[in-house]
Structure formats: structure tokens, C-alpha cells
Coordinates of C-alpha atoms and ligand atoms in Angstrom, one line a residue:
M131 CA 117.0 95.0 125.0
T132 CA 118.0 93.9 121.4
K133 CA 116.7 96.4 118.9
T134 CA 114.9 94.9 115.9
F135 CA 115.0 96.2 112.3
A136 CA 113.5 94.9 109.0
V137 CA 113.1 95.4 105.3
I138 CA 109.6 94.8 104.1
G139 CA 108.5 94.2 100.5
D140 CA 107.4 91.3 98.2
P141 CA 109.5 89.6 96.9
I142 CA 112.1 90.0 99.6
D143 CA 114.1 86.8 99.7
H144 CA 117.0 88.1 97.8
S145 CA 117.4 91.4 99.6
L146 CA 121.0 92.3 100.4
S147 CA 119.8 94.7 103.2
P148 CA 119.8 92.2 106.1
N149 CA 123.4 91.3 105.4
I150 CA 124.6 94.9 105.0
H151 CA 122.9 96.1 108.2
N152 CA 123.8 93.2 110.3
S153 CA 127.4 93.6 109.3
A154 CA 127.2 97.3 110.5
F155 CA 125.7 96.1 113.8
K156 CA 128.5 93.6 114.3
E157 CA 131.3 96.1 113.3
L158 CA 130.0 98.7 115.9
Q159 CA 129.0 96.1 118.5
I160 CA 125.4 97.2 118.5
D161 CA 122.9 95.0 120.1
A162 CA 120.4 94.8 117.1
T163 CA 119.2 92.5 114.5
Y164 CA 117.8 93.1 110.9
I165 CA 115.4 90.7 109.2
A166 CA 113.7 90.5 105.8
Y167 CA 109.9 90.4 106.2
R168 CA 107.7 89.6 103.3
I169 CA 104.4 91.5 103.3
P170 CA 102.2 90.9 100.2
K171 CA 100.8 94.0 98.5
D172 CA 97.4 93.9 100.1
E173 CA 98.5 92.9 103.6
L174 CA 100.4 96.1 104.4
S175 CA 98.1 97.3 107.2
A176 CA 98.3 93.9 109.1
G177 CA 102.0 93.7 108.5
I178 CA 102.7 97.1 110.1
E179 CA 100.6 96.2 113.1
A180 CA 102.7 93.1 113.5
L181 CA 105.9 95.2 113.3
K182 CA 104.6 97.6 116.0
K183 CA 103.7 94.6 118.2
I184 CA 107.2 93.4 118.2
K185 CA 108.3 97.0 118.9
I186 CA 110.4 97.3 115.7
T187 CA 112.8 100.2 116.0
G188 CA 112.9 100.9 112.3
F189 CA 112.5 99.4 108.9
N190 CA 113.2 99.8 105.2
V191 CA 110.5 99.7 102.7
T192 CA 110.8 98.4 99.1
I193 CA 108.6 97.3 96.2
P194 CA 105.6 97.3 96.3
H195 CA 105.1 99.4 99.4
K196 CA 107.1 102.6 99.0
I197 CA 104.0 104.6 98.1
G198 CA 101.4 102.6 100.0
M199 CA 103.4 103.1 103.3
M200 CA 102.9 106.8 103.2
E201 CA 99.3 106.7 104.6
F202 CA 100.5 104.8 107.7
L203 CA 103.0 107.5 108.7
N204 CA 102.4 109.9 111.5
V205 CA 105.3 112.2 110.5
I206 CA 106.8 112.7 107.0
D207 CA 110.1 114.3 106.3
D208 CA 110.8 116.8 103.5
D209 CA 112.4 114.4 101.0
C210 CA 109.7 111.9 101.5
K211 CA 107.0 114.5 101.0
L212 CA 108.7 115.7 97.8
I213 CA 109.0 112.3 96.3
G214 CA 105.8 111.0 97.5
A215 CA 107.2 107.7 98.7
T216 CA 109.1 106.4 101.7
N217 CA 112.0 103.8 102.1
T218 CA 113.1 104.3 105.6
V219 CA 110.8 104.4 108.7
T220 CA 111.5 104.9 112.4
N221 CA 109.1 103.7 115.1
D222 CA 108.8 105.7 118.2
D223 CA 106.3 103.9 120.5
G224 CA 103.9 103.3 117.6
N225 CA 104.5 106.7 116.1
L226 CA 106.0 106.2 112.6
T227 CA 108.2 108.7 110.8
G228 CA 108.9 108.3 107.1
H229 CA 112.2 109.3 105.4
N230 CA 113.4 108.8 101.8
T231 CA 117.1 108.0 101.3
D232 CA 116.8 107.5 97.5
M233 CA 117.7 111.2 96.8
D234 CA 120.8 111.4 98.9
G235 CA 121.7 107.8 98.0
F236 CA 121.7 108.7 94.3
L237 CA 123.7 111.8 94.8
D238 CA 126.4 110.4 97.1
P239 CA 128.5 108.6 94.5
I240 CA 128.4 111.6 92.3
K241 CA 129.7 113.9 95.1
K242 CA 132.3 111.4 96.1
R243 CA 133.8 111.7 92.7
D244 CA 133.8 115.5 93.0
L245 CA 131.2 115.7 90.2
S246 CA 128.1 117.8 90.1
C247 CA 124.8 117.8 88.4
K248 CA 124.5 121.5 88.7
G249 CA 124.1 123.0 85.3
A250 CA 124.2 119.5 83.7
N251 CA 122.2 118.2 80.7
V252 CA 120.9 114.8 81.8
L253 CA 119.4 111.9 79.8
L254 CA 117.3 109.8 82.2
L255 CA 116.1 106.3 81.1
G256 CA 113.0 105.1 82.9
A257 CA 110.2 106.7 84.7
G258 CA 109.4 104.4 87.6
G259 CA 109.7 105.0 91.4
A260 CA 113.5 105.3 91.3
A261 CA 113.4 107.7 88.4
R262 CA 111.1 110.0 90.3
A263 CA 113.5 110.2 93.3
I264 CA 116.4 110.9 90.8
V265 CA 114.4 113.7 89.3
A266 CA 113.8 115.3 92.7
A267 CA 117.6 115.0 93.3
L268 CA 118.3 116.6 89.9
A269 CA 116.0 119.5 90.7
K270 CA 117.6 119.9 94.1
E271 CA 121.0 120.1 92.6
K272 CA 119.8 122.6 89.9
A273 CA 120.5 120.5 86.7
N274 CA 120.2 122.6 83.5
K275 CA 118.0 120.3 81.4
L276 CA 116.5 116.9 81.7
V277 CA 115.3 114.6 78.9
V278 CA 113.4 111.5 79.9
A279 CA 113.2 108.4 77.7
N280 CA 110.8 105.6 78.7
R281 CA 109.2 102.6 77.1
T282 CA 105.8 103.8 78.1
K283 CA 105.4 107.3 76.9
E284 CA 102.6 108.3 79.4
N285 CA 104.9 107.5 82.3
A286 CA 107.6 109.7 80.8
V287 CA 105.1 112.5 80.3
Q288 CA 104.0 112.3 84.0
L289 CA 107.6 112.3 85.2
V290 CA 108.3 115.4 82.9
Q291 CA 105.4 117.1 84.6
F292 CA 106.7 116.2 88.0
A293 CA 110.1 117.7 87.0
N294 CA 108.5 120.9 85.7
S295 CA 106.5 121.2 89.0
L296 CA 110.0 121.3 90.7
K297 CA 111.1 124.0 88.2
L298 CA 113.4 121.7 86.3
D299 CA 113.4 122.2 82.5
A300 CA 112.4 118.8 81.2
T301 CA 111.1 117.1 78.1
N302 CA 110.6 113.5 76.9
T303 CA 112.1 111.7 74.0
D304 CA 111.6 108.4 72.2
F305 CA 113.1 105.5 74.1
G306 CA 114.2 103.6 71.0
S307 CA 116.4 106.4 69.6
A308 CA 117.6 108.1 72.8
G309 CA 121.1 106.6 72.4
D310 CA 121.6 108.5 69.2
T311 CA 121.6 111.8 71.2
A312 CA 124.0 110.6 74.0
S313 CA 126.8 113.0 73.1
Q314 CA 124.5 115.9 74.0
F315 CA 124.4 114.8 77.7
S316 CA 127.0 115.1 80.5
F317 CA 125.0 112.6 82.5
I318 CA 123.3 109.4 81.2
I319 CA 121.4 107.6 83.9
N320 CA 119.7 104.2 83.6
A321 CA 116.8 103.9 86.0
T322 CA 114.9 101.2 84.1
S323 CA 115.2 97.6 85.3
I324 CA 117.0 96.6 82.0
G325 CA 120.2 94.9 82.8
L326 CA 118.9 93.0 85.9
K327 CA 118.6 89.8 83.9
G328 CA 121.7 90.4 81.9
E329 CA 119.8 92.0 79.0
P330 CA 121.7 94.1 76.4
C331 CA 122.0 97.8 76.9
P332 CA 118.8 99.9 77.1
I333 CA 120.2 102.3 74.5
S334 CA 122.8 102.3 71.8
T335 CA 126.2 103.3 73.2
Q336 CA 127.9 104.4 70.0
N337 CA 127.6 108.1 70.8
I338 CA 128.7 107.9 74.4
N339 CA 132.1 109.5 74.8
K340 CA 134.8 110.3 77.4
D341 CA 133.0 113.5 78.5
S342 CA 129.9 111.5 79.7
V343 CA 129.2 110.2 83.2
V344 CA 127.2 107.0 82.8
Y345 CA 125.3 105.9 86.0
D346 CA 123.5 102.6 86.1
I347 CA 121.3 102.2 89.1
V348 CA 120.8 98.5 88.3
Y349 CA 123.1 96.9 90.9
M350 CA 122.8 93.2 90.0
P351 CA 124.9 92.3 88.1
M352 CA 127.5 94.8 89.3
K353 CA 128.9 95.3 85.8
T354 CA 125.9 95.7 83.5
Q355 CA 126.3 95.8 79.7
L356 CA 125.7 99.5 79.8
L357 CA 128.6 100.2 82.2
T358 CA 130.9 97.9 80.4
Q359 CA 130.3 99.5 77.0
A360 CA 130.3 103.1 78.4
K361 CA 133.7 102.3 80.1
S362 CA 135.2 101.1 76.8
R363 CA 134.2 104.4 75.3
G364 CA 136.2 106.2 78.0
A365 CA 133.1 107.5 80.0
T366 CA 133.2 107.9 83.7
I367 CA 131.0 105.2 85.2
I368 CA 129.0 104.9 88.5
Y369 CA 127.8 101.5 89.7
G370 CA 124.3 101.0 91.1
Y371 CA 125.7 99.2 94.1
E372 CA 127.2 102.6 95.2
M373 CA 123.7 104.0 95.4
L374 CA 122.5 101.0 97.3
L375 CA 125.3 101.3 99.8
A376 CA 124.8 105.0 100.3
Q377 CA 121.1 104.5 100.9
A378 CA 121.8 101.8 103.5
M379 CA 124.3 104.0 105.2
R380 CA 121.9 106.9 105.4
S381 CA 119.1 104.7 106.8
F382 CA 121.7 103.5 109.5
E383 CA 122.5 107.1 110.3
I384 CA 118.8 108.1 110.6
W385 CA 118.1 105.3 113.1
F386 CA 121.3 105.6 115.2
G387 CA 122.4 109.2 114.8
K388 CA 126.0 108.3 114.1
K389 CA 128.2 107.5 111.1
A390 CA 127.6 104.1 109.4
P391 CA 130.7 101.9 109.1
F392 CA 131.4 102.3 105.4
D393 CA 134.1 99.7 105.0
A394 CA 132.3 96.8 106.7
M395 CA 129.1 97.5 104.9
K396 CA 130.8 97.8 101.5
K397 CA 132.8 94.6 102.1
T398 CA 129.6 92.7 103.0
L399 CA 127.7 94.1 100.0
L400 CA 130.4 93.3 97.5
G401 CA 130.6 89.8 99.0
G402 CA 127.0 89.3 98.2
F403 CA 127.6 89.5 94.4
Ligands
NDP222 P1 109.7 100.5 88.7 O1 109.0 99.2 88.5 O2 109.0 101.6 89.5 O3 110.1 101.1 87.2 C1 110.7 100.3 86.3 C2 111.1 101.1 85.1 O4 111.8 100.2 84.2 C3 110.0 101.8 84.3 O5 110.5 103.0 83.7 C4 109.7 100.7 83.2 O6 109.1 101.3 82.0 C5 111.1 100.3 82.9 N1 111.2 99.0 82.3 C6 111.0 97.7 82.9 N2 111.2 96.7 82.0 C7 111.5 97.3 80.8 C8 111.8 96.8 79.6 N3 111.8 95.5 79.3 N4 112.1 97.7 78.5 C9 112.1 99.1 78.8 N5 111.8 99.6 80.0 C10 111.5 98.7 81.0 O7 111.1 100.2 89.4 P2 112.0 101.1 90.2 O8 112.0 102.4 89.6 O9 111.8 101.0 91.7 O10 113.5 100.4 90.0 C11 114.0 100.5 88.7 C12 115.5 99.7 88.8 O11 116.3 100.4 89.6 C13 115.4 98.3 89.3 O12 116.3 97.5 88.5 C14 115.9 98.4 90.7 O13 116.6 97.2 91.2 C15 116.8 99.5 90.6 N6 117.0 100.3 91.9 C16 118.3 100.5 92.3 C17 118.5 101.2 93.5 C18 119.8 101.3 94.0 O14 120.0 101.7 95.1 N7 120.9 101.1 93.2 C19 117.4 101.9 94.2 C20 116.1 101.6 93.6 C21 115.9 100.9 92.4 P3 107.6 101.3 81.8 O15 107.1 102.7 82.5 O16 107.4 101.3 80.4 O17 107.0 100.1 82.5

């Protein structure tokens, strides 16, 4: 029988996930299909019942359901528990298991470049859901020190508390002047949504230098202003699409227990830009 997969969220029309996963199924000749399913914020319970009725094999979860989905899970894996949110679910006869591929997805492009966050001083811009997964990843990798800069200070303070609870030395700093301190950090990560609409850089890039790794998790457009300017200053840059791809591959591997077809999935993803 054809296996069915989905990504749930709202809005969902522009999700790249169906194309990426369907290309993987095609490449490996797997009898499966992956759809985008819009579930409004207050209709999650009914939406999940509908997915169970069609005997969905697995699904990805995106904004606004990553946290809300947790209460519908029967089993929660370690990463998911740590972050307090899920983005990948498997369905075994109505029994739902939650995973979170954000942490591994974030770390994968770093590891692929033979870089490491171990012992690194990190400037993290943003304090939303993605930033929380990044903090968990930095704690797992034993970063030396984290500084969080966010528009809304209370959210930065909460994220710092979360980092401290994971034994990661963290403080917060003013968002407006964070760029001035850029040369003190070996990793500068943008986890705000600034760049999505082609906005200028979230921080001033004057003090970014060739010793920095600048990682922008915004993946649309592929080359954000931040990455373009960081590159011109000689920094190593990491694109947001790399994290997106690594996450999709990890979901595939959770569902199928075998290696995802990297080349086919990457080609489809880059074709979507
Ligand atoms: P959230 O809505 O949870 O967080 C948004 C963050 O951006 C908050 O820190 C918010 O600050 C900040 N922000 C939003 N608008 C502005 C602004 N105009 N000026 C300053 N700060 C702003 O979103 P997520 O954490 O889920 O996602 C953040 C971004 O990361 C999105 O662009 C998303 O597409 C991308 N992403 C990429 C992934 C990938 O695989 N590459 C995976 C997940 C997300 P405040 O607290 O003040 O509101």
C-alpha cells in the first residue's frame, strides 16, 4: 500500500518539504507520497485525528504547532524532550512518536566542514523556537560561551535561562549594538527571521572577520544580506538551506531507517529557489 506523509502547519502553501521528500521517494523508488496539509492553530486535535484516519505513516510539524503537538504524542525522544518541541512524528497504528531534527540539522553543515562548536564563543541572534534548538545543540557540543541578542529582551533572558539550565555559560546583550562585538566570536548565528523579506543585515557586519563562521538559518533567499556581507569580509559562511536539507534527510532516515538520497534532495531543494 502507498505510504502517506505530510507536513502540517499554517501557512503551509510555500513549504519546500513536499518537493524534497517526493524527490527522495522517486529516487529510491519508494511507494509513498508527501503532501502539505494546512491545520490552523486551534484545529490541531481534529487535524491529527484526520491524519490517523488516513493511516499517515509520518509527518513533519512546522509553525505554529511545534510545541502544541507535544501533548498529542505517546512517545517523546530525547532531543524532543530537551527542546520541548517536535518537528518529526511517526505513526504506528495510532501511536505517535515525536522526534526533533532541528538540533542535528543545525549541526550537520558545521560538521560537514570539519568545524566544531566545542569551546567556541557564540553570538546568537534571535530567541524563538529555532534559537532554542540551536542552544540545545550548542550545549550538547559544549560551546564555551553563548551571548544571545534579541529584539525583545525578555525572550533573550528566557533563552539564557534555558542555556544555563543545560550548563551552558550564557548572557544576553543589546540587539542594536551586538554587531560591534562581532570580532569576539568564532560563530555568529542568525536565528531571527530578518532576511526573509530581503531586509538588510540584522547586525552591523563591520567587525566580522576571516576568523568567524557566519551561519544564517534563514534559507529564503538563499544568499541573505548577512551572508553576502560576511563573505566579503572573508568569513566562512553557512547557508540556511543546508540546515533545512539536513533536517529533511534526518526525518527521512527516522521514517525509513535508511540513508536519505542527498544529491536528489539537494537538487530539488536548490531548484525550488
Ligand atoms: P519564531 O517566530 O519562533 O522566532 C522569530 C525570531 O525572530 C524571534 O527572536 C524574533 O524576535 C525575531 N524577529 C522577528 N522579526 C524581527 C524583526 N523585525 N527585528 C528583530 N527581530 C525579529 O521563528 P523560528 O525561530 O521558528 O524561525 C526563525 C527563522 O528561522 C525563520 O526565518 C525560519 O524560516 C528560519 N528557520 C530555518 C530553519 C532551517 O532549517 N534553515 C529551521 C527553522 C527556522 P522577538 O522575540 O523580538 O519577537
